[in-house]
XYZ file of C-alpha atoms in Angstrom:
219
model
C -7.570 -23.806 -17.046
C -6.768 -24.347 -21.261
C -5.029 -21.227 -20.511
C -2.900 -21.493 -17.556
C -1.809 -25.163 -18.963
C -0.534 -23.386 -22.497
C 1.233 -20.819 -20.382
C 3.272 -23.885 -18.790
C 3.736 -25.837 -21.648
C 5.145 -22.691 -23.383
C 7.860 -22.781 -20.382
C 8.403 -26.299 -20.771
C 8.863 -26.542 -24.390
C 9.789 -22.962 -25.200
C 13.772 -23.453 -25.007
C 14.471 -20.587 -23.326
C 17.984 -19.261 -21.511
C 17.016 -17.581 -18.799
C 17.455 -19.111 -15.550
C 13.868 -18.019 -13.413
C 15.821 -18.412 -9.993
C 18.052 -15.420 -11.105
C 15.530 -13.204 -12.040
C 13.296 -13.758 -9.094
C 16.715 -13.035 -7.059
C 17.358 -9.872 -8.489
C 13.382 -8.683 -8.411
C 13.575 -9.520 -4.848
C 16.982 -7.280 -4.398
C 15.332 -4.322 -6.463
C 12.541 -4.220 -4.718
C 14.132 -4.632 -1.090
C 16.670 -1.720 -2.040
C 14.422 0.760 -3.977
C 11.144 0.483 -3.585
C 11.090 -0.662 0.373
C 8.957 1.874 3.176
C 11.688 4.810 2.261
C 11.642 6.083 -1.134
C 13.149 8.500 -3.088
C 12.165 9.136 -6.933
C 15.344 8.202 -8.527
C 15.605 4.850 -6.747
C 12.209 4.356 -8.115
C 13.039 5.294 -11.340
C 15.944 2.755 -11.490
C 13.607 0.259 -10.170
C 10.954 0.501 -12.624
C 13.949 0.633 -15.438
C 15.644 -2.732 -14.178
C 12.070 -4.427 -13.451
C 10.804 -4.319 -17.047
C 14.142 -5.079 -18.437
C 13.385 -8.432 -15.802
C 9.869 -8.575 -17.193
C 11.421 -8.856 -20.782
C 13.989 -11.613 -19.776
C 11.457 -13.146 -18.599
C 9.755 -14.009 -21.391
C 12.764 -16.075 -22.394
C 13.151 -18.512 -19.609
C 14.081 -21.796 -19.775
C 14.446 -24.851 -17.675
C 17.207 -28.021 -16.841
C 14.584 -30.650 -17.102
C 11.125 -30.573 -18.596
C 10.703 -34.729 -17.815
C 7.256 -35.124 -16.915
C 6.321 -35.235 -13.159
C 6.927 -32.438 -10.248
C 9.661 -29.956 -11.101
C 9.942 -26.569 -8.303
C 11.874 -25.246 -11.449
C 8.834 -24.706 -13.628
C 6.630 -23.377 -10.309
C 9.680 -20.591 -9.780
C 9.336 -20.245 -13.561
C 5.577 -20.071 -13.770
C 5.251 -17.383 -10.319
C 8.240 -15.220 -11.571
C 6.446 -13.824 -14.375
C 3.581 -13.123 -12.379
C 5.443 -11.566 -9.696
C 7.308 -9.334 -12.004
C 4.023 -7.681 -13.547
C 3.268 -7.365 -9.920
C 6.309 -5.745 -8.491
C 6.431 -3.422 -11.690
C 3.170 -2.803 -11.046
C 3.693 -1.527 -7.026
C 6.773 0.074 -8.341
C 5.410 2.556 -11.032
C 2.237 3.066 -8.877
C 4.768 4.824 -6.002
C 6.590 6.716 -8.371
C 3.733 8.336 -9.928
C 2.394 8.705 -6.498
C 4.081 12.224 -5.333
C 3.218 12.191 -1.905
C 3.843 10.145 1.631
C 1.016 8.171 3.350
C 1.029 5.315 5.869
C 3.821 2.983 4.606
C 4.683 4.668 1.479
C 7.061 7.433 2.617
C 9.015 9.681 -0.341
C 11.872 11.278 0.941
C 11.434 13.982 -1.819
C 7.934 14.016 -1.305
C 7.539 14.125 2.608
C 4.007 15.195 3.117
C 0.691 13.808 2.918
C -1.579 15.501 0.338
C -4.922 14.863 0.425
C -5.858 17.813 -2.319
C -4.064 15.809 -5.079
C -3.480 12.340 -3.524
C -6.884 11.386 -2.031
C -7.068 8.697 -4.707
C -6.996 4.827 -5.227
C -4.204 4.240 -7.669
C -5.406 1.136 -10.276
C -3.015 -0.306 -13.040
C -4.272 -2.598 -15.734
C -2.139 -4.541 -17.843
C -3.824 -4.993 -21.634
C -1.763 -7.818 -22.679
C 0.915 -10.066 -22.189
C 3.391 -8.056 -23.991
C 3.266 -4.969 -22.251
C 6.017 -3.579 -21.072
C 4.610 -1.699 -17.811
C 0.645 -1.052 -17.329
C -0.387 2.758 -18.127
C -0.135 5.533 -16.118
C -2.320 4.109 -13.297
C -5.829 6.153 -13.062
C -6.661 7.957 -9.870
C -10.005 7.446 -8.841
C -11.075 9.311 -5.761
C -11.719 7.162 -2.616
C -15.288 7.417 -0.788
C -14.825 9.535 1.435
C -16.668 11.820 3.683
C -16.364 15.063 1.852
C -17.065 14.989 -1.901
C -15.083 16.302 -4.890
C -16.096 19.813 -5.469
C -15.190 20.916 -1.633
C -11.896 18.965 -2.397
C -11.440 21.103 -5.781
C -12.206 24.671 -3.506
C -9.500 22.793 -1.093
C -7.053 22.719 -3.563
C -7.726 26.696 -5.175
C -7.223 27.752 -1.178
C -3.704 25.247 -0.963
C -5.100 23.404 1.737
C -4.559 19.435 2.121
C -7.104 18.819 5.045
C -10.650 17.689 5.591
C -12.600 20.984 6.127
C -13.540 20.257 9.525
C -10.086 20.066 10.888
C -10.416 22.875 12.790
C -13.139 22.792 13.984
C -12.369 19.069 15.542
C -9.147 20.443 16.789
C -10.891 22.872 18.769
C -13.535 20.208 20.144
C -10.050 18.201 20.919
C -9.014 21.310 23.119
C -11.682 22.274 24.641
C -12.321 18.765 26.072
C -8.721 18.415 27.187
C -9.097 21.406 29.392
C -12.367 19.936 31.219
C -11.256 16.217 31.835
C -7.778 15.020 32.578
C -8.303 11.603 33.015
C -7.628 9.594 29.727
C -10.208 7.158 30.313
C -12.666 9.710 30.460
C -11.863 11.835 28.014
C -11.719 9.364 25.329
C -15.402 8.469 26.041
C -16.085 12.310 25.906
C -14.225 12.470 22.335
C -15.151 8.861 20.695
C -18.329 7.824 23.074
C -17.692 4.110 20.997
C -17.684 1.654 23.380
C -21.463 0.785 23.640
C -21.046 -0.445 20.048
C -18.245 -2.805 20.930
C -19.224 -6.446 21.657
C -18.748 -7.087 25.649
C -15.954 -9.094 25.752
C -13.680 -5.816 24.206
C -15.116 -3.080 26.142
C -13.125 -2.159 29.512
C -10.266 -0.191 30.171
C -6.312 -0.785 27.625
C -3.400 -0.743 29.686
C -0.637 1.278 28.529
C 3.081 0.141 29.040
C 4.486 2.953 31.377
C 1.261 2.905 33.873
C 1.139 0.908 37.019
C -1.261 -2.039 36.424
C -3.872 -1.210 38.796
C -4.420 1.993 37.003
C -6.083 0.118 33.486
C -8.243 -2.963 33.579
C -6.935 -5.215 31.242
C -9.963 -5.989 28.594
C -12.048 -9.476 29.102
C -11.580 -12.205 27.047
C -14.277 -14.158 26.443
């Protein structure tokens, strides 16, 4: 708490020029135009750039009033800062990241890669002062298939869980035996006993006539 109350008397009393609305404008435009679902590693690069030059501005803001009492200037003030380590932060994670997965798609990096990218990516920042936190570390996620198999994975160039084919086959072979969709998705994820009651039953898909799905129960 001593802490956090020095950080906002240092914005209230540090005299500063910077106007915090600005900055938290143009963080907000960086991050919308460079670092949004498609990416590309020059917009990144830019982003990073113009986000710690923010981050260092920051550090000089200053407010119209610093009477006593509620002021939304000094909570802008006091949240920018924070936000900027934070968008940095998500910024120079995706660049480093050299790959596309779920929502983070590179345009010069198109495909998922499990060999290399299988990986949590966690930034620390040491101090106040710090420009941008360290080359995040890569620590591998728990997953079902441990690191050694995942090294032999990446000597063969292969970015897939070694029992892809052998589940693709599975996938196959049970298409040709049941058409019904229902029934083959008990044959390929037999789930449903695990459910609680009220969510087990039949989903209803958009283009099917009604009385082909039973809508699910709701308790």
């Amino acid at each position: 708490m001593q802490r956090e109350q020095a950080k906002l008397n240092g914005i209230l009393l540090g005299g500063g020029s910077e106007d915090p609305s600005a900055i938290k404008a143009r963080m907000q435009e960086i991050m919308t135009a460079k670092v949004g679902i498609f990416r590309k590693g020059s917009d990144l690069e830019q982003a990073v750039d113009e986000l710690q030059k923010l981050l260092v501005r920051s550090r000089n803001i200053g407010l119209r009033s610093n009477a006593p009492g509620p002021n939304p200037e000094l909570v802008t003030a006091y949240r920018t800062k924070m936000m900027l380590k934070l968008a940095l932060t998500v910024a120079y994670g995706a660049l480093v990241r050299t790959e596309s997965r779920g929502a983070h798609y590179r345009e010069d990096f198109p495909r998922r890669n499990d060999a290399e990218w299988l990986k949590r990516t966690l930034a620390t920042w040491k101090n106040d002062s710090t420009r941008c936190p360290p080359s995040p570390t890569r620590r591998w996620t728990s997953s079902g298939w441990n690191c050694p198999r995942l090294a032999r994975l990446r000597r063969q160039g292969l970015c897939r869980p070694p029992d892809t084919p052998g589940r693709q086959a599975e996938v196959e072979a049970a298409k040709q035996k049941v058409t019904d969709r229902f029934e083959l998705q008990k044959t390929l994820l037999p789930y449903e006993h695990l459910l609680p009651q009220r969510l087990r039953g039949r989903n209803e898909r958009i283009d099917e006539p009604l009385a082909q799905a039973t809508p699910r129960r709701v308790a």
